[in-house]
């Protein structure tokens, strides 16, 4: 067997084991009994040890030196494996296993602390997570910027300074739009009782309208909705509040965006480094364009209004137009995952600045809550009332995902670029969406972006789909046009 053949066969087994580990994480969020948290931590640590040993196996380096690609796909696989190998070799195996063990335990403790609003009881384990990630970041950085080294694990090819520049350009427009909307007459609110069974039924229907293949996936409930898996086993979760059905519907659409990306990658890339989303920013572009530019469009809301009435009877809003305004209602809130499009990126900017400071050591753990609350009051004009509405609301830091948060806003920027290109290619898009027909939009995204998986770098993936450089102007223009029309400004 050639060096390339041996490397790709070895990598296929590594990818398969990684999927098994992902399934353990899915089970922990959905099915695992609460008392199994410590044992699951040991299981995750053991499997991470096996994976780390494979990812740093000296044979990988030898195969990389000897392998000669004969196609674009093979060259891309070598590029990605080489990048992963270099990162893995900088992290000691015992550190990787300890991170897996501690973050697994931390996840369970976070869920309990969030429910009890017990930040003080959670801070010690969060401190362990941060300390371990700092050690890992220093090892990965190899003398460079520690935060950039963590960010590279989620969005290769971009730095914290570039993200900060994006945010500096976006903030004035977002703040100005928020101020204009704050002074406008408020949008209607959808109220009533929406039984759990009806929400789940509608969520499944909407998921399939957005192309989710339930023969290769499933929908469950979790505290924090997420998508897990790749290729032919891609699972999503949602959450249900019987007084607020839009959270269930739109978290489902959001996660279907992630899942649809994974399910639509070319079959020949399955269980290879090309067979998954190329970065978290590009991944987020799919979930956000599904949820917002498509799912919250006035055209799609026209169709959804009818299906809501079919499932739940008369609504507190009487027309599709008022329903669209309720779906897109702008209001200051504590929870990032429930934030409207105007406020959402401000939530990310807050977390980005704080986590950079935590990793650098400029922010002490004991000062984190005060720093969060002060920044939230300054940015949103509201005082945080309890930890579950503040620093405890997200699972990302408890499980060690430092460097992940900014990819959410980068995904919004990518989605803005993709939406502009999509609209240009499909001038009759609104007519299709008003009938619940997402096939033209989904087909465009599949053919131009999703099918290619990790074939290109993140930015090149978006630029290949759109034919234009990545820039935040498309997102800001979309937000201005949409919300000024909805609020008649």
Tab-separated table of C-alpha atoms in Angstrom:
chain	number	residue	atom	x	y	z
A	1	UNK	CA	0.000	0.000	0.000
A	2	UNK	CA	1.247	3.496	-0.826
A	3	UNK	CA	2.021	6.022	1.897
A	4	UNK	CA	-1.067	8.000	0.874
A	5	UNK	CA	-3.275	4.901	0.982
A	6	UNK	CA	-1.955	3.877	4.395
A	7	UNK	CA	-2.424	7.391	5.779
A	8	UNK	CA	-6.002	7.724	4.537
A	9	UNK	CA	-6.958	4.258	5.825
A	10	UNK	CA	-5.492	5.091	9.238
A	11	UNK	CA	-7.258	8.461	9.249
A	12	UNK	CA	-10.588	6.824	8.412
A	13	UNK	CA	-10.346	4.714	11.582
A	14	UNK	CA	-9.430	7.804	13.604
A	15	UNK	CA	-12.443	9.676	12.224
A	16	UNK	CA	-14.689	6.721	13.094
A	17	UNK	CA	-13.421	6.696	16.692
A	18	UNK	CA	-13.980	10.449	16.864
A	19	UNK	CA	-17.590	9.889	15.871
A	20	UNK	CA	-17.939	7.345	18.688
A	21	UNK	CA	-16.647	9.933	21.143
A	22	UNK	CA	-19.119	12.432	19.754
A	23	UNK	CA	-21.907	9.957	20.351
A	24	UNK	CA	-20.844	9.687	24.001
A	25	UNK	CA	-21.198	13.474	24.224
A	26	UNK	CA	-24.632	13.345	22.599
A	27	UNK	CA	-25.713	10.665	25.084
A	28	UNK	CA	-24.446	12.762	27.988
A	29	UNK	CA	-26.699	15.625	26.932
A	30	UNK	CA	-29.799	13.567	26.167
A	31	UNK	CA	-30.023	10.096	27.723
A	32	UNK	CA	-27.289	9.537	30.292
A	33	UNK	CA	-28.426	9.129	33.915
A	34	UNK	CA	-27.281	12.014	36.103
A	35	UNK	CA	-25.302	9.751	38.424
A	36	UNK	CA	-23.064	8.561	35.591
A	37	UNK	CA	-21.217	11.886	35.150
A	38	UNK	CA	-17.976	10.889	36.882
A	39	UNK	CA	-17.821	7.519	35.123
A	40	UNK	CA	-18.519	9.205	31.783
A	41	UNK	CA	-15.618	11.529	32.476
A	42	UNK	CA	-13.334	8.526	32.842
A	43	UNK	CA	-14.718	6.978	29.659
A	44	UNK	CA	-14.182	10.194	27.701
A	45	UNK	CA	-10.645	10.540	29.062
A	46	UNK	CA	-9.791	6.965	28.060
A	47	UNK	CA	-11.108	7.407	24.540
A	48	UNK	CA	-9.406	10.784	24.195
A	49	UNK	CA	-6.156	9.081	25.144
A	50	UNK	CA	-6.631	6.575	22.326
A	51	UNK	CA	-7.486	9.341	19.852
A	52	UNK	CA	-4.557	11.499	20.917
A	53	UNK	CA	-2.182	8.568	20.473
A	54	UNK	CA	-3.484	8.043	16.943
A	55	UNK	CA	-3.355	11.750	16.100
A	56	UNK	CA	0.286	11.939	17.210
A	57	UNK	CA	1.387	8.554	15.873
A	58	UNK	CA	4.875	9.015	14.310
A	59	UNK	CA	3.716	7.039	11.300
A	60	UNK	CA	1.378	9.897	10.405
A	61	UNK	CA	4.362	12.205	10.076
A	62	UNK	CA	6.221	9.643	7.982
A	63	UNK	CA	3.232	9.083	5.692
A	64	UNK	CA	2.776	12.831	5.272
A	65	UNK	CA	6.418	13.178	4.219
A	66	UNK	CA	6.073	10.395	1.651
A	67	UNK	CA	2.534	10.912	0.333
A	68	UNK	CA	1.995	12.391	-3.126
A	69	UNK	CA	-1.537	13.600	-3.962
A	70	UNK	CA	-3.008	13.051	-7.402
A	71	UNK	CA	-6.212	15.106	-7.024
A	72	UNK	CA	-7.529	18.259	-5.384
A	73	UNK	CA	-9.337	16.159	-2.754
A	74	UNK	CA	-6.196	14.219	-1.839
A	75	UNK	CA	-4.177	17.433	-1.576
A	76	UNK	CA	-6.849	18.918	0.687
A	77	UNK	CA	-6.805	15.837	2.910
A	78	UNK	CA	-3.043	16.048	3.283
A	79	UNK	CA	-3.305	19.740	4.169
A	80	UNK	CA	-5.911	19.117	6.860
A	81	UNK	CA	-4.221	16.039	8.314
A	82	UNK	CA	-0.911	17.892	8.450
A	83	UNK	CA	-2.510	20.816	10.268
A	84	UNK	CA	-4.210	18.516	12.768
A	85	UNK	CA	-1.051	16.443	13.274
A	86	UNK	CA	1.075	19.503	13.991
A	87	UNK	CA	-1.440	20.739	16.585
A	88	UNK	CA	-1.867	17.351	18.231
A	89	UNK	CA	1.873	16.798	18.540
A	90	UNK	CA	2.236	19.988	20.544
A	91	UNK	CA	-0.218	18.752	23.223
A	92	UNK	CA	0.979	16.026	25.625
A	93	UNK	CA	-1.266	12.973	25.759
A	94	UNK	CA	-1.836	13.192	29.508
A	95	UNK	CA	-2.953	16.830	29.107
A	96	UNK	CA	-5.430	15.910	26.354
A	97	UNK	CA	-6.883	13.111	28.502
A	98	UNK	CA	-7.123	15.358	31.561
A	99	UNK	CA	-8.926	18.046	29.574
A	100	UNK	CA	-11.434	15.448	28.367
A	101	UNK	CA	-11.988	14.149	31.896
A	102	UNK	CA	-12.343	17.541	33.584
A	103	UNK	CA	-14.580	19.076	30.923
A	104	UNK	CA	-16.884	16.054	31.008
A	105	UNK	CA	-17.287	16.437	34.782
A	106	UNK	CA	-17.555	20.213	34.442
A	107	UNK	CA	-20.438	19.890	31.996
A	108	UNK	CA	-22.558	18.032	34.547
A	109	UNK	CA	-21.657	20.466	37.327
A	110	UNK	CA	-22.494	23.413	35.091
A	111	UNK	CA	-25.973	22.026	34.362
A	112	UNK	CA	-26.647	21.680	38.088
A	113	UNK	CA	-25.171	25.102	38.886
A	114	UNK	CA	-27.193	26.778	36.160
A	115	UNK	CA	-30.384	25.241	37.468
A	116	UNK	CA	-29.581	26.338	41.040
A	117	UNK	CA	-28.014	29.702	40.111
A	118	UNK	CA	-24.961	28.588	42.072
A	119	UNK	CA	-22.027	30.311	40.417
A	120	UNK	CA	-19.829	30.179	43.520
A	121	UNK	CA	-20.142	26.401	43.653
A	122	UNK	CA	-19.188	26.098	39.989
A	123	UNK	CA	-16.204	28.461	39.875
A	124	UNK	CA	-13.640	25.938	41.202
A	125	UNK	CA	-14.212	23.460	38.368
A	126	UNK	CA	-14.371	26.304	35.824
A	127	UNK	CA	-11.014	27.413	37.176
A	128	UNK	CA	-9.635	23.937	36.458
A	129	UNK	CA	-10.953	24.085	32.893
A	130	UNK	CA	-9.424	27.507	32.263
A	131	UNK	CA	-6.074	26.460	33.748
A	132	UNK	CA	-5.932	23.390	31.512
A	133	UNK	CA	-6.891	25.359	28.409
A	134	UNK	CA	-4.211	27.953	29.179
A	135	UNK	CA	-1.586	25.207	29.345
A	136	UNK	CA	-2.896	23.750	26.102
A	137	UNK	CA	-2.957	27.175	24.439
A	138	UNK	CA	0.660	27.871	25.370
A	139	UNK	CA	1.681	24.492	23.972
A	140	UNK	CA	-0.230	25.087	20.730
A	141	UNK	CA	0.957	28.677	20.340
A	142	UNK	CA	4.641	27.661	20.405
A	143	UNK	CA	5.584	31.203	21.379
A	144	UNK	CA	2.729	32.913	19.537
A	145	UNK	CA	-0.563	34.306	20.806
A	146	UNK	CA	-2.302	31.813	23.118
A	147	UNK	CA	-5.845	32.854	22.244
A	148	UNK	CA	-5.112	32.699	18.513
A	149	UNK	CA	-3.905	29.124	19.020
A	150	UNK	CA	-7.270	28.157	20.530
A	151	UNK	CA	-9.208	30.067	17.856
A	152	UNK	CA	-7.272	28.157	15.178
A	153	UNK	CA	-8.912	24.955	16.392
A	154	UNK	CA	-12.317	26.279	15.351
A	155	UNK	CA	-11.588	28.744	12.540
A	156	UNK	CA	-8.225	28.097	10.899
A	157	UNK	CA	-6.679	31.050	9.135
A	158	UNK	CA	-8.051	33.913	11.234
A	159	UNK	CA	-6.725	35.706	14.314
A	160	UNK	CA	-8.255	37.384	17.327
A	161	UNK	CA	-7.062	40.739	15.975
A	162	UNK	CA	-8.952	40.172	12.711
A	163	UNK	CA	-12.089	39.196	14.630
A	164	UNK	CA	-11.745	42.337	16.758
A	165	UNK	CA	-11.475	44.428	13.589
A	166	UNK	CA	-14.678	42.867	12.226
A	167	UNK	CA	-16.406	43.695	15.514
A	168	UNK	CA	-15.092	47.263	15.563
A	169	UNK	CA	-16.593	47.834	12.110
A	170	UNK	CA	-19.893	46.148	12.977
A	171	UNK	CA	-20.595	47.667	16.376
A	172	UNK	CA	-21.528	51.256	15.335
A	173	UNK	CA	-24.107	50.110	12.784
A	174	UNK	CA	-25.644	47.589	15.161
A	175	UNK	CA	-25.866	50.132	17.984
A	176	UNK	CA	-27.432	52.730	15.695
A	177	UNK	CA	-30.000	50.281	14.344
A	178	UNK	CA	-30.848	49.104	17.848
A	179	UNK	CA	-31.405	52.704	18.948
A	180	UNK	CA	-33.711	53.395	15.993
A	181	UNK	CA	-35.761	50.280	16.695
A	182	UNK	CA	-35.961	51.013	20.404
A	183	UNK	CA	-37.798	54.250	19.645
A	184	UNK	CA	-40.220	52.598	17.191
A	185	UNK	CA	-43.646	51.200	18.186
A	186	UNK	CA	-43.078	47.683	19.570
A	187	UNK	CA	-43.786	44.611	17.487
A	188	UNK	CA	-46.583	42.263	18.586
A	189	UNK	CA	-45.851	39.334	20.896
A	190	UNK	CA	-47.021	35.780	20.301
A	191	UNK	CA	-48.753	34.567	23.474
A	192	UNK	CA	-50.771	31.542	24.485
A	193	UNK	CA	-50.371	27.893	25.422
A	194	UNK	CA	-48.605	25.661	22.923
A	195	UNK	CA	-48.612	22.018	24.058
A	196	UNK	CA	-45.395	20.041	23.937
A	197	UNK	CA	-46.713	17.397	21.541
A	198	UNK	CA	-47.779	20.028	19.027
A	199	UNK	CA	-44.436	21.776	19.188
A	200	UNK	CA	-42.545	18.529	18.624
A	201	UNK	CA	-44.791	17.623	15.689
A	202	UNK	CA	-44.322	21.032	14.081
A	203	UNK	CA	-40.565	20.932	14.775
A	204	UNK	CA	-40.286	17.630	12.920
A	205	UNK	CA	-42.323	18.999	10.013
A	206	UNK	CA	-40.251	22.168	9.774
A	207	UNK	CA	-37.015	20.178	10.045
A	208	UNK	CA	-38.042	18.149	7.014
A	209	UNK	CA	-39.103	21.265	5.089
A	210	UNK	CA	-35.529	22.451	5.655
A	211	UNK	CA	-34.193	19.205	4.238
A	212	UNK	CA	-33.314	17.253	7.383
A	213	UNK	CA	-33.163	13.541	6.552
A	214	UNK	CA	-34.672	11.683	9.526
A	215	UNK	CA	-33.489	8.374	8.065
A	216	UNK	CA	-29.991	9.594	8.929
A	217	UNK	CA	-30.860	11.692	11.969
A	218	UNK	CA	-33.138	12.161	14.959
A	219	UNK	CA	-34.565	14.961	17.108
A	220	UNK	CA	-34.344	14.869	20.906
A	221	UNK	CA	-34.612	17.382	23.741
A	222	UNK	CA	-31.711	18.965	25.647
A	223	UNK	CA	-31.077	21.928	27.938
A	224	UNK	CA	-28.885	23.535	25.273
A	225	UNK	CA	-29.873	22.658	21.676
A	226	UNK	CA	-27.033	21.266	19.591
A	227	UNK	CA	-26.161	19.180	16.548
A	228	UNK	CA	-23.873	16.151	16.709
A	229	UNK	CA	-22.321	13.755	14.230
A	230	UNK	CA	-21.540	13.712	10.543
A	231	UNK	CA	-22.160	11.854	7.293
A	232	UNK	CA	-24.986	9.319	7.810
A	233	UNK	CA	-25.580	9.824	11.551
A	234	UNK	CA	-26.326	13.457	12.330
A	235	UNK	CA	-28.494	14.157	15.377
A	236	UNK	CA	-30.056	17.351	16.659
A	237	UNK	CA	-31.774	18.462	19.837
A	238	UNK	CA	-34.256	21.193	20.647
A	239	UNK	CA	-35.928	22.569	23.766
A	240	UNK	CA	-39.569	23.248	24.551
A	241	UNK	CA	-41.359	25.965	26.514
A	242	UNK	CA	-45.143	25.578	26.296
A	243	UNK	CA	-45.581	29.345	26.597
A	244	UNK	CA	-43.044	30.191	23.882
A	245	UNK	CA	-43.095	27.992	20.750
A	246	UNK	CA	-40.787	30.104	18.606
A	247	UNK	CA	-37.790	28.973	20.656
A	248	UNK	CA	-38.460	25.363	19.747
A	249	UNK	CA	-39.175	26.076	16.084
A	250	UNK	CA	-36.179	28.303	15.472
A	251	UNK	CA	-33.678	26.340	17.543
A	252	UNK	CA	-34.742	23.342	15.461
A	253	UNK	CA	-34.210	25.237	12.199
A	254	UNK	CA	-30.847	26.464	13.488
A	255	UNK	CA	-29.639	22.970	14.333
A	256	UNK	CA	-31.000	21.616	11.052
A	257	UNK	CA	-28.713	24.148	9.369
A	258	UNK	CA	-25.750	22.466	11.046
A	259	UNK	CA	-27.115	18.993	10.367
A	260	UNK	CA	-28.011	19.763	6.759
A	261	UNK	CA	-24.440	20.862	6.100
A	262	UNK	CA	-23.126	17.538	7.423
A	263	UNK	CA	-25.730	15.424	5.630
A	264	UNK	CA	-25.150	17.189	2.295
A	265	UNK	CA	-21.372	16.768	2.146
A	266	UNK	CA	-20.453	14.535	-0.781
A	267	UNK	CA	-20.821	10.867	0.152
A	268	UNK	CA	-17.334	10.024	-1.059
A	269	UNK	CA	-15.916	12.297	1.653
A	270	UNK	CA	-17.582	10.317	4.486
A	271	UNK	CA	-15.341	9.408	7.448
A	272	UNK	CA	-12.499	11.496	6.054
A	273	UNK	CA	-11.165	14.885	7.095
A	274	UNK	CA	-13.132	16.351	4.176
A	275	UNK	CA	-16.373	14.773	5.394
A	276	UNK	CA	-17.298	17.445	7.924
A	277	UNK	CA	-17.874	21.171	8.056
A	278	UNK	CA	-14.655	23.012	7.272
A	279	UNK	CA	-14.838	25.326	10.301
A	280	UNK	CA	-17.204	26.451	13.006
A	281	UNK	CA	-17.655	29.835	11.314
A	282	UNK	CA	-18.727	28.229	8.052
A	283	UNK	CA	-20.864	25.777	10.028
A	284	UNK	CA	-22.531	28.672	11.801
A	285	UNK	CA	-23.161	30.391	8.483
A	286	UNK	CA	-25.403	27.476	7.557
A	287	UNK	CA	-27.347	27.414	10.804
A	288	UNK	CA	-27.803	31.185	10.764
A	289	UNK	CA	-28.866	31.465	7.123
A	290	UNK	CA	-31.384	28.643	7.667
A	291	UNK	CA	-32.708	30.212	10.862
A	292	UNK	CA	-32.638	33.901	9.993
A	293	UNK	CA	-32.358	34.881	6.339
A	294	UNK	CA	-34.610	31.987	5.309
A	295	UNK	CA	-36.609	30.919	8.385
A	296	UNK	CA	-37.362	34.409	9.718
A	297	UNK	CA	-37.993	35.964	6.315
A	298	UNK	CA	-41.469	37.514	5.963
A	299	UNK	CA	-42.071	35.136	3.049
A	300	UNK	CA	-41.423	31.968	5.048
A	301	UNK	CA	-43.305	33.406	8.026
A	302	UNK	CA	-46.368	33.587	5.761
A	303	UNK	CA	-46.262	29.788	5.351
A	304	UNK	CA	-45.354	29.130	8.983
A	305	UNK	CA	-48.269	31.273	10.198
A	306	UNK	CA	-50.680	28.852	8.522
A	307	UNK	CA	-48.971	25.787	9.952
A	308	UNK	CA	-48.975	27.325	13.442
A	309	UNK	CA	-52.733	27.830	13.231
A	310	UNK	CA	-53.191	24.289	11.953
A	311	UNK	CA	-51.305	22.897	14.958
A	312	UNK	CA	-52.430	25.293	17.705
A	313	UNK	CA	-55.624	26.999	16.534
A	314	UNK	CA	-56.160	30.785	16.448
A	315	UNK	CA	-53.101	32.805	17.457
A	316	UNK	CA	-52.699	36.048	19.371
A	317	UNK	CA	-51.618	37.690	16.106
A	318	UNK	CA	-54.167	37.832	13.306
A	319	UNK	CA	-52.198	38.189	10.078
A	320	UNK	CA	-49.059	36.735	8.478
A	321	UNK	CA	-47.566	40.240	8.508
A	322	UNK	CA	-48.036	40.616	12.267
A	323	UNK	CA	-46.741	37.079	12.757
A	324	UNK	CA	-43.549	37.991	10.844
A	325	UNK	CA	-43.137	41.055	13.056
A	326	UNK	CA	-43.607	38.902	16.178
A	327	UNK	CA	-41.030	36.377	14.914
A	328	UNK	CA	-38.558	39.196	14.274
A	329	UNK	CA	-39.383	41.231	17.357
A	330	UNK	CA	-36.402	43.233	18.622
A	331	UNK	CA	-36.101	43.357	22.395
A	332	UNK	CA	-33.266	43.407	24.870
A	333	UNK	CA	-32.892	40.047	26.589
A	334	UNK	CA	-30.397	38.163	28.690
A	335	UNK	CA	-30.130	34.929	26.709
A	336	UNK	CA	-27.859	34.756	23.672
A	337	UNK	CA	-29.665	31.830	22.045
A	338	UNK	CA	-32.955	33.727	22.233
A	339	UNK	CA	-31.553	37.041	21.006
A	340	UNK	CA	-32.898	38.744	17.909
A	341	UNK	CA	-30.590	39.353	14.957
A	342	UNK	CA	-29.864	42.950	15.948
A	343	UNK	CA	-28.703	42.106	19.482
A	344	UNK	CA	-27.106	38.722	18.818
A	345	UNK	CA	-23.667	39.893	17.748
A	346	UNK	CA	-23.443	42.195	20.765
A	347	UNK	CA	-23.761	39.081	22.946
A	348	UNK	CA	-20.841	37.510	21.080
A	349	UNK	CA	-18.683	40.613	21.339
A	350	UNK	CA	-19.096	40.545	25.122
A	351	UNK	CA	-18.039	36.890	25.382
A	352	UNK	CA	-15.161	37.340	22.935
A	353	UNK	CA	-13.588	40.145	24.942
A	354	UNK	CA	-14.035	38.335	28.264
A	355	UNK	CA	-12.649	34.993	27.130
A	356	UNK	CA	-9.606	36.603	25.534
A	357	UNK	CA	-8.954	38.301	28.869
A	358	UNK	CA	-9.435	35.030	30.788
A	359	UNK	CA	-6.956	33.152	28.607
A	360	UNK	CA	-4.384	35.944	28.715
A	361	UNK	CA	-4.733	36.252	32.484
A	362	UNK	CA	-5.868	39.879	32.294
A	363	UNK	CA	-9.182	38.884	33.915
A	364	UNK	CA	-9.158	36.900	37.151
A	365	UNK	CA	-11.786	34.194	37.552
A	366	UNK	CA	-13.091	35.821	40.722
A	367	UNK	CA	-13.808	39.004	38.761
A	368	UNK	CA	-15.587	37.279	35.873
A	369	UNK	CA	-19.164	37.757	37.090
A	370	UNK	CA	-18.671	41.450	37.834
A	371	UNK	CA	-16.964	41.982	34.469
A	372	UNK	CA	-19.818	40.211	32.681
A	373	UNK	CA	-22.510	42.131	34.528
A	374	UNK	CA	-20.816	45.506	34.032
A	375	UNK	CA	-20.327	44.912	30.327
A	376	UNK	CA	-23.886	43.644	29.878
A	377	UNK	CA	-25.331	46.706	31.589
A	378	UNK	CA	-23.203	48.962	29.392
A	379	UNK	CA	-24.047	47.194	26.128
A	380	UNK	CA	-27.690	46.295	26.751
A	381	UNK	CA	-28.849	48.836	29.303
A	382	UNK	CA	-30.169	46.123	31.647
A	383	UNK	CA	-28.782	44.738	34.915
A	384	UNK	CA	-28.248	40.962	35.029
A	385	UNK	CA	-30.621	39.562	37.646
A	386	UNK	CA	-29.106	36.104	38.247
A	387	UNK	CA	-26.177	33.949	37.095
A	388	UNK	CA	-28.300	31.681	34.879
A	389	UNK	CA	-29.171	34.805	32.874
A	390	UNK	CA	-25.530	35.861	32.875
A	391	UNK	CA	-22.238	34.081	33.083
A	392	UNK	CA	-23.781	30.629	33.636
A	393	UNK	CA	-26.090	30.630	30.612
A	394	UNK	CA	-23.769	29.041	28.040
A	395	UNK	CA	-22.181	25.596	28.082
A	396	UNK	CA	-19.117	26.634	26.063
A	397	UNK	CA	-16.743	27.715	28.840
A	398	UNK	CA	-17.685	24.819	31.153
A	399	UNK	CA	-16.655	22.358	28.424
A	400	UNK	CA	-13.541	24.336	27.533
A	401	UNK	CA	-14.577	25.778	24.167
A	402	UNK	CA	-12.478	28.938	24.415
A	403	UNK	CA	-12.087	30.478	20.973
A	404	UNK	CA	-15.455	29.136	19.825
A	405	UNK	CA	-17.723	32.125	20.540
A	406	UNK	CA	-16.403	34.535	17.877
A	407	UNK	CA	-17.132	31.975	15.169
A	408	UNK	CA	-20.837	32.612	15.787
A	409	UNK	CA	-20.542	36.206	14.609
A	410	UNK	CA	-18.132	35.255	11.861
A	411	UNK	CA	-20.827	32.792	10.764
A	412	UNK	CA	-23.309	35.671	10.640
A	413	UNK	CA	-20.911	37.616	8.428
A	414	UNK	CA	-20.498	34.602	6.130
A	415	UNK	CA	-24.291	34.110	6.089
A	416	UNK	CA	-24.749	37.723	5.010
A	417	UNK	CA	-22.411	37.155	2.067
A	418	UNK	CA	-24.109	33.895	1.117
A	419	UNK	CA	-27.589	35.403	1.366
A	420	UNK	CA	-26.683	38.238	-0.997
A	421	UNK	CA	-25.368	35.739	-3.556
A	422	UNK	CA	-28.369	33.456	-3.037
A	423	UNK	CA	-30.820	36.292	-3.660
A	424	UNK	CA	-28.978	37.285	-6.815
A	425	UNK	CA	-29.110	33.713	-8.111
A	426	UNK	CA	-32.759	33.079	-7.151
A	427	UNK	CA	-34.878	36.186	-7.846
A	428	UNK	CA	-38.132	34.248	-7.207
A	429	UNK	CA	-36.955	32.964	-3.805
A	430	UNK	CA	-39.700	34.681	-1.783
A	431	UNK	CA	-42.439	33.172	-3.944
A	432	UNK	CA	-41.127	29.683	-3.175
A	433	UNK	CA	-40.663	30.317	0.558
A	434	UNK	CA	-44.174	31.701	0.953
A	435	UNK	CA	-45.392	28.221	-0.063
A	436	UNK	CA	-43.014	26.421	2.298
A	437	UNK	CA	-40.780	25.428	-0.609
A	438	UNK	CA	-37.147	25.728	0.478
A	439	UNK	CA	-35.818	23.402	-2.226
A	440	UNK	CA	-34.313	26.123	-4.464
A	441	UNK	CA	-32.431	27.774	-1.601
A	442	UNK	CA	-31.305	24.479	-0.081
A	443	UNK	CA	-30.153	23.210	-3.461
A	444	UNK	CA	-28.088	26.354	-4.052
A	445	UNK	CA	-26.414	26.046	-0.642
A	446	UNK	CA	-25.780	22.325	-1.139
A	447	UNK	CA	-24.235	22.697	-4.574
A	448	UNK	CA	-22.219	25.846	-3.929
A	449	UNK	CA	-20.985	25.225	-0.384
A	450	UNK	CA	-22.154	22.214	1.595
A	451	UNK	CA	-21.219	19.385	-0.772
A	452	UNK	CA	-17.571	20.444	-0.784
A	453	UNK	CA	-17.011	19.832	2.933
A	454	UNK	CA	-13.410	20.581	3.876
A	455	UNK	CA	-12.093	20.772	0.330
A	456	UNK	CA	-11.109	24.448	0.678
A	457	UNK	CA	-10.062	26.710	3.540
A	458	UNK	CA	-12.913	28.386	5.453
A	459	UNK	CA	-12.719	31.775	3.789
A	460	UNK	CA	-12.110	30.238	0.366
A	461	UNK	CA	-15.181	28.027	0.881
A	462	UNK	CA	-17.415	31.083	1.272
A	463	UNK	CA	-15.710	33.067	-1.467
A	464	UNK	CA	-16.019	30.120	-3.871
A	465	UNK	CA	-19.776	30.017	-3.180
A	466	UNK	CA	-20.345	33.766	-3.476
A	467	UNK	CA	-17.735	34.842	-5.995
A	468	UNK	CA	-16.823	37.809	-3.790
A	469	UNK	CA	-14.529	38.612	-0.835
A	470	UNK	CA	-15.871	38.131	2.691
A	471	UNK	CA	-17.064	41.412	4.217
A	472	UNK	CA	-19.492	42.448	6.929
A	473	UNK	CA	-21.266	44.988	4.692
A	474	UNK	CA	-23.703	42.395	3.304
A	475	UNK	CA	-24.847	41.408	6.800
A	476	UNK	CA	-25.270	44.996	7.971
A	477	UNK	CA	-27.139	45.922	4.787
A	478	UNK	CA	-29.479	42.950	5.186
A	479	UNK	CA	-30.241	43.854	8.811
A	480	UNK	CA	-30.891	47.510	7.961
A	481	UNK	CA	-33.226	46.700	5.075
A	482	UNK	CA	-35.140	43.952	6.863
A	483	UNK	CA	-35.754	45.643	10.194
A	484	UNK	CA	-36.452	49.113	8.858
A	485	UNK	CA	-39.123	47.534	6.630
A	486	UNK	CA	-40.634	45.454	9.438
A	487	UNK	CA	-40.743	48.448	11.788
A	488	UNK	CA	-41.751	50.905	9.033
A	489	UNK	CA	-38.831	53.233	9.782
